[in-house]
Amino acid sequence: MEKKTQSYKDLVVWQKGIALAKLVYQITVEFPTEEKFGLVSQMRRAAVSVPSNIAEGQARHTTGEFIQFISHAEGSVAELNTQLILAVELQFCPARWLLPRQISWRICGAC
């Protein structure tokens, strides 16, 4: 018998999203002060959007809506990766912080 997910917090994909958001907060602490309301703010919003969309999708209780919100989460991952590429090119952080190409699949494929 399958175990029914009771909460979005039970979803591995949501847990990975939270870990990603925490990592982005840690990374951006070291960014230049003048980027606090620019790139830092955008990166943090994109990162927080990943688990937030997953939670909202699960709360909707229909498969179609859940898939729609997973798609939004994937978009946020792409947005964040673009911002990380820019941050590396501006030398705000090392290239090792770039998200692997398959990160979207890993996060959103865990559903």
N, CA and C of each residue as an Amber inpcrd file, in Angstrom:
protein
   333
   0.8390000  -1.1850000   0.0000000   0.0000000   0.0000000   0.0000000
   0.8840000   1.2480000   0.0000000   0.5620000   2.2020000  -0.8580000
   1.3230000   3.4410000  -0.9530000   1.0440000   4.3550000   0.2300000
   2.0970000   4.9950000   0.7010000   1.9400000   5.9770000   1.7720000
   1.5370000   7.3100000   1.1450000   0.4610000   7.8860000   1.5940000
  -0.0080000   9.1740000   1.0700000   0.7690000  10.3010000   1.7430000
   1.2150000  11.2330000   0.9330000   1.9120000  12.4050000   1.4570000
   0.9100000  13.2770000   2.2080000   1.2360000  13.5900000   3.4400000
   0.3440000  14.3870000   4.2700000   0.6150000  15.8820000   4.1350000
   1.8460000  16.2190000   3.8590000   2.2430000  17.6240000   3.8400000
   3.3140000  17.8330000   2.7720000   3.4030000  19.0410000   2.2800000
   4.4750000  19.3670000   1.3410000   5.8360000  19.1460000   1.9820000
   5.9100000  19.2460000   3.3010000   7.1750000  19.0360000   4.0080000
   7.6760000  17.6020000   3.8830000   6.7770000  16.6760000   3.5530000
   7.1510000  15.2780000   3.3580000   7.7890000  15.0360000   1.9910000
   7.6400000  15.9680000   1.0740000   8.1470000  15.7950000  -0.2850000
   9.6630000  16.0060000  -0.3320000  10.3720000  15.0360000  -0.8720000
  11.8230000  15.1510000  -1.0150000  12.1700000  16.3630000  -1.8750000
  11.3830000  16.6030000  -2.8970000  11.6370000  17.7350000  -3.7870000
  11.5400000  19.0640000  -3.0310000  10.6090000  19.1780000  -2.1040000
  10.4870000  20.3980000  -1.2950000  11.7080000  20.5320000  -0.3790000
  12.1270000  19.4220000   0.2240000  13.2930000  19.4260000   1.1070000
  14.5510000  19.8490000   0.3570000  14.7010000  19.3710000  -0.8920000
  15.8400000  19.7830000  -1.7160000  15.7500000  21.2680000  -2.0570000
  14.5460000  21.7390000  -2.2880000  14.3520000  23.1580000  -2.5720000
  14.7460000  24.0310000  -1.3920000  14.3970000  23.5990000  -0.1930000
  14.7820000  24.3260000   1.0250000  16.3040000  24.3490000   1.1530000
  16.9430000  23.2090000   0.9040000  18.4070000  23.1400000   0.9790000
  19.0440000  24.0900000  -0.0400000  18.4750000  24.1530000  -1.2290000
  18.9830000  25.0620000  -2.2600000  18.8450000  26.5170000  -1.8140000
  17.7010000  26.8740000  -1.2710000  17.4740000  28.2490000  -0.8150000
  18.4580000  28.6270000   0.2990000  18.6800000  27.7140000   1.2350000
  19.6260000  27.9840000   2.3160000  21.0340000  28.1930000   1.7690000
  21.4040000  27.3890000   0.7820000  22.7200000  27.5170000   0.1690000
  22.8790000  28.8760000  -0.5090000  21.8490000  29.3130000  -1.2120000
  21.9050000  30.6160000  -1.8850000  22.0560000  31.7390000  -0.8620000
  21.3510000  31.6420000   0.2500000  21.5020000  32.6620000   1.2960000
  22.9420000  32.6870000   1.8150000  23.5310000  31.5120000   2.0070000
  24.9120000  31.4440000   2.4940000  25.8920000  32.0250000   1.4780000
  25.6910000  31.6970000   0.2140000  26.5820000  32.1800000  -0.8450000
  26.5270000  33.7010000  -0.9600000  25.3320000  34.2520000  -0.9330000
  25.1660000  35.6800000  -1.2210000  25.5720000  36.5980000  -0.0700000
  25.8160000  36.0490000   1.0940000  26.2840000  36.8630000   2.2230000
  27.6000000  37.5540000   1.8690000  28.4180000  36.8940000   1.0720000
  29.7390000  37.4110000   0.7170000  29.7360000  38.3470000  -0.4950000
  28.5820000  38.5550000  -1.1170000  28.5110000  39.4220000  -2.2960000
  28.7460000  40.8770000  -1.8820000  29.1490000  41.7200000  -2.8280000
  29.3530000  43.1410000  -2.5140000  28.0900000  43.7860000  -1.9330000
  28.2800000  44.6810000  -0.9970000  27.1710000  45.3610000  -0.3330000
  26.2480000  46.0560000  -1.3220000  26.8240000  46.6330000  -2.3660000
  25.9920000  47.3590000  -3.3370000  25.0600000  46.4320000  -4.1210000
  25.2530000  45.1270000  -4.0100000  24.3750000  44.1670000  -4.6920000
  23.2270000  43.6830000  -3.8000000  23.1630000  44.1790000  -2.5720000
  22.1370000  43.7230000  -1.6250000  20.7280000  43.8540000  -2.1890000
  20.4350000  44.9520000  -2.8560000  19.0920000  45.1740000  -3.3930000
  19.0070000  44.8610000  -4.8850000  20.0930000  44.3570000  -5.4420000
  20.1230000  43.9960000  -6.8540000  20.1600000  42.4880000  -7.0190000
  21.3270000  41.9990000  -7.3920000  21.4870000  40.5830000  -7.6980000
  21.2070000  39.6890000  -6.4910000  21.6420000  40.0880000  -5.3130000
  21.4040000  39.2780000  -4.1070000  19.9090000  39.0880000  -3.8810000
  19.1690000  40.1600000  -3.9530000  17.7200000  40.0930000  -3.7490000
  17.0560000  39.1940000  -4.7870000  17.4510000  39.3340000  -6.0480000
  16.8560000  38.5170000  -7.1100000  17.1880000  37.0440000  -6.9310000
  18.4270000  36.7470000  -6.5730000  18.8330000  35.3540000  -6.3830000
  18.0900000  34.7210000  -5.2130000  17.9640000  35.4590000  -4.1390000
  17.2680000  34.9190000  -2.9720000  15.7870000  34.6950000  -3.2660000
  15.1740000  35.6210000  -3.9920000  13.7550000  35.4440000  -4.3560000
  13.5700000  34.2240000  -5.2480000  14.4500000  34.0530000  -6.2270000
  14.3510000  32.8980000  -7.1250000  14.5300000  31.5990000  -6.3440000
  15.4930000  31.5910000  -5.4220000  15.7490000  30.3870000  -4.6320000
  14.5730000  30.0500000  -3.7200000  14.0130000  31.0410000  -3.0760000
  12.8600000  30.8250000  -2.1900000  11.6400000  30.3900000  -2.9910000
  11.5630000  30.8370000  -4.2250000  10.4400000  30.4960000  -5.0900000
  10.3640000  28.9980000  -5.3860000  11.5010000  28.3180000  -5.3930000
  11.5110000  26.8870000  -5.7210000  10.6780000  26.0870000  -4.7180000
  11.0310000  26.0610000  -3.4220000  10.2050000  25.2830000  -2.4920000
   8.8170000  25.8890000  -2.2800000   8.7010000  27.2000000  -2.4360000
   7.3920000  27.8430000  -2.2590000   6.3950000  27.3700000  -3.3090000
   6.8350000  27.2860000  -4.5630000   5.9490000  26.8090000  -5.6230000
   5.5980000  25.3400000  -5.4450000   6.5490000  24.5600000  -4.9760000
   6.2770000  23.1430000  -4.7250000   5.2320000  23.0080000  -3.6250000
   5.3800000  23.7790000  -2.5620000   4.4110000  23.7360000  -1.4620000
   3.0310000  24.1730000  -1.9340000   2.9780000  25.2460000  -2.6970000
   1.6860000  25.7280000  -3.1770000   1.0260000  24.7080000  -4.0990000
   1.8120000  24.1010000  -4.9640000   1.2630000  23.0910000  -5.8690000
   0.6980000  21.8930000  -5.1280000   1.4060000  21.4390000  -4.1030000
   0.9280000  20.2890000  -3.3290000  -0.3370000  20.6470000  -2.5650000
  -0.4360000  21.8750000  -2.1330000  -1.6040000  22.3140000  -1.3640000
  -2.8560000  22.4260000  -2.2240000  -2.6930000  22.5010000  -3.5360000
  -3.8450000  22.6310000  -4.4320000  -4.6160000  21.3190000  -4.5890000
  -3.9940000  20.2100000  -4.2950000  -4.6430000  18.8890000  -4.2570000
  -5.0770000  18.3220000  -5.6020000  -4.6860000  18.9150000  -6.7160000
  -4.9750000  18.2880000  -8.0010000  -3.6560000  18.0860000  -8.7430000
  -3.5770000  17.0060000  -9.4790000  -2.3540000  16.6880000 -10.2030000
  -2.0020000  17.7760000 -11.2090000  -2.9910000  18.2700000 -11.9280000
  -2.7380000  19.3050000 -12.9270000  -2.1320000  20.5550000 -12.3300000
  -2.6860000  21.0020000 -11.2170000  -2.1550000  22.2070000 -10.5710000
  -0.7690000  21.9420000  -9.9920000  -0.5750000  20.7490000  -9.4350000
   0.7380000  20.4040000  -8.8940000   1.7870000  20.4610000 -10.0000000
   1.4810000  19.8850000 -11.1500000   2.4070000  19.9060000 -12.2870000
   2.6920000  21.3400000 -12.7250000   1.6770000  22.1670000 -12.7410000
   1.8500000  23.5740000 -13.1190000   2.8380000  24.2710000 -12.1750000
   2.7000000  24.0300000 -10.8790000   3.5860000  24.6890000  -9.9220000
   4.9900000  24.0920000  -9.9400000   5.1180000  22.8040000 -10.2690000
   6.4440000  22.2120000 -10.4580000   7.1340000  22.9090000 -11.6320000
   6.3610000  23.1940000 -12.6680000   6.8990000  23.9130000 -13.8250000
   7.3900000  25.3030000 -13.4130000   6.6510000  25.9720000 -12.5450000
   7.0910000  27.2820000 -12.0350000   8.4050000  27.1310000 -11.2520000
   8.5030000  26.0610000 -10.4590000   9.7270000  25.8120000  -9.6890000
  10.9090000  25.5850000 -10.6260000  10.6910000  24.8360000 -11.7040000
  11.7570000  24.6180000 -12.6900000  12.1970000  25.9440000 -13.3090000
  11.2440000  26.8050000 -13.5810000  11.5700000  28.1260000 -14.1180000
  12.4090000  28.9320000 -13.1490000  12.1000000  28.8280000 -11.8710000
  12.8750000  29.5390000 -10.8500000  14.2960000  29.0060000 -10.7720000
  14.4660000  27.6930000 -10.9540000  15.8090000  27.1080000 -10.9680000
  16.6070000  27.6680000 -12.1470000  15.9720000  27.7650000 -13.3200000
  16.6480000  28.3190000 -14.5030000  17.0190000  29.7860000 -14.2760000
  16.1040000  30.5310000 -13.6690000  16.3620000  31.9410000 -13.3540000
  17.5520000  32.0630000 -12.4090000  17.5640000  31.2410000 -11.3670000
  18.6520000  31.2620000 -10.3940000  19.9780000  30.8940000 -11.0500000
  19.9660000  29.8870000 -11.9000000  21.2070000  29.4840000 -12.5500000
  21.7560000  30.6080000 -13.4330000  20.8820000  31.3100000 -14.1180000
  21.3070000  32.4570000 -14.9300000  21.9620000  33.5200000 -14.0460000
  21.3720000  33.7780000 -12.9000000  21.9150000  34.7650000 -11.9730000
  23.2560000  34.3070000 -11.4030000  23.3990000  33.0080000 -11.1620000
  24.6800000  32.4800000 -10.6850000  25.7640000  32.6200000 -11.7480000
  25.4040000  32.3810000 -13.0010000  26.3670000  32.5570000 -14.0940000
  26.8620000  34.0040000 -14.1130000  25.9490000  34.9470000 -13.9970000
  26.3250000  36.3600000 -13.9660000  27.2160000  36.6600000 -12.7580000
  26.8650000  36.1110000 -11.6060000  27.6520000  36.3440000 -10.3900000
  29.0730000  35.8120000 -10.5470000  29.2240000  34.6650000 -11.1880000
  30.5570000  34.1120000 -11.4360000  31.3240000  35.0080000 -12.4050000
  30.6580000  35.4350000 -13.4740000  31.3240000  36.2910000 -14.4630000
  31.7210000  37.6450000 -13.8800000  30.9720000  38.1080000 -12.8910000
  31.3130000  39.3600000 -12.2010000  32.2990000  39.1290000 -11.0540000
  32.6980000  37.8870000 -10.8680000  33.6330000  37.4560000  -9.8320000
  33.1140000  37.7010000  -8.4160000  31.8080000  37.5540000  -8.2440000
  31.2110000  37.6520000  -6.9100000  31.2970000  36.3190000  -6.1720000
  31.4270000  35.2340000  -6.9210000  31.5280000  33.9070000  -6.3190000
  32.2890000  32.9990000  -7.2840000  32.8700000  31.9110000  -6.7610000
  33.6240000  31.0050000  -7.6280000  32.7020000  30.1480000  -8.5050000
  33.2410000  29.6680000  -9.5980000  32.4640000  28.8670000 -10.5540000
  31.9130000  27.5880000  -9.9330000  32.5120000  27.1060000  -8.8650000
  32.0180000  25.8600000  -8.2470000  30.5850000  26.0060000  -7.7240000
  30.1150000  27.2550000  -7.5750000  28.7510000  27.4650000  -7.0900000
  27.7010000  27.3620000  -8.1900000  28.1390000  27.2670000  -9.4420000
  27.1640000  27.1030000 -10.5230000  26.4010000  25.8040000 -10.3330000
  25.1200000  25.8480000 -10.6240000  24.2900000  24.6570000 -10.4880000
  24.6230000  23.6880000 -11.6100000  24.7600000  22.4010000 -11.2810000
  24.9730000  21.4220000 -12.3440000  23.8170000  21.4750000 -13.3460000
  24.0960000  21.1430000 -14.5790000  23.0800000  21.2150000 -15.6370000
  21.8340000  20.4150000 -15.2810000  22.0170000  19.3170000 -14.5740000
  20.8960000  18.4410000 -14.2680000  20.1870000  18.8080000 -12.9630000
  20.5060000  19.9550000 -12.3540000  19.8840000  20.3100000 -11.0700000
  18.3700000  20.4130000 -11.1840000  17.8810000  20.9580000 -12.2720000
  16.4360000  21.0640000 -12.4510000  15.8070000  19.6810000 -12.4690000
  16.4510000  18.7600000 -13.1720000  15.9250000  17.3940000 -13.2220000
  15.9810000  16.7620000 -11.8420000  17.0650000  16.9810000 -11.1200000
  17.2060000  16.3850000  -9.7870000  16.1540000  16.9230000  -8.8270000
  15.9350000  18.2100000  -8.8680000  14.9570000  18.7980000  -7.9570000
  13.5520000  18.4140000  -8.3850000  13.2290000  18.6820000  -9.6200000
  11.8560000  18.4770000 -10.0730000  11.5790000  17.0320000 -10.4530000
  12.6070000  16.2450000 -10.6740000  12.4160000  14.8280000 -10.9650000
  12.1670000  14.0020000  -9.7180000  12.2830000  14.6090000  -8.5570000
  12.0750000  13.8800000  -7.3030000  10.6040000  13.7660000  -6.9320000
   9.7330000  14.3570000  -7.7220000   8.2970000  14.3170000  -7.4250000
   7.7220000  12.9320000  -7.6640000
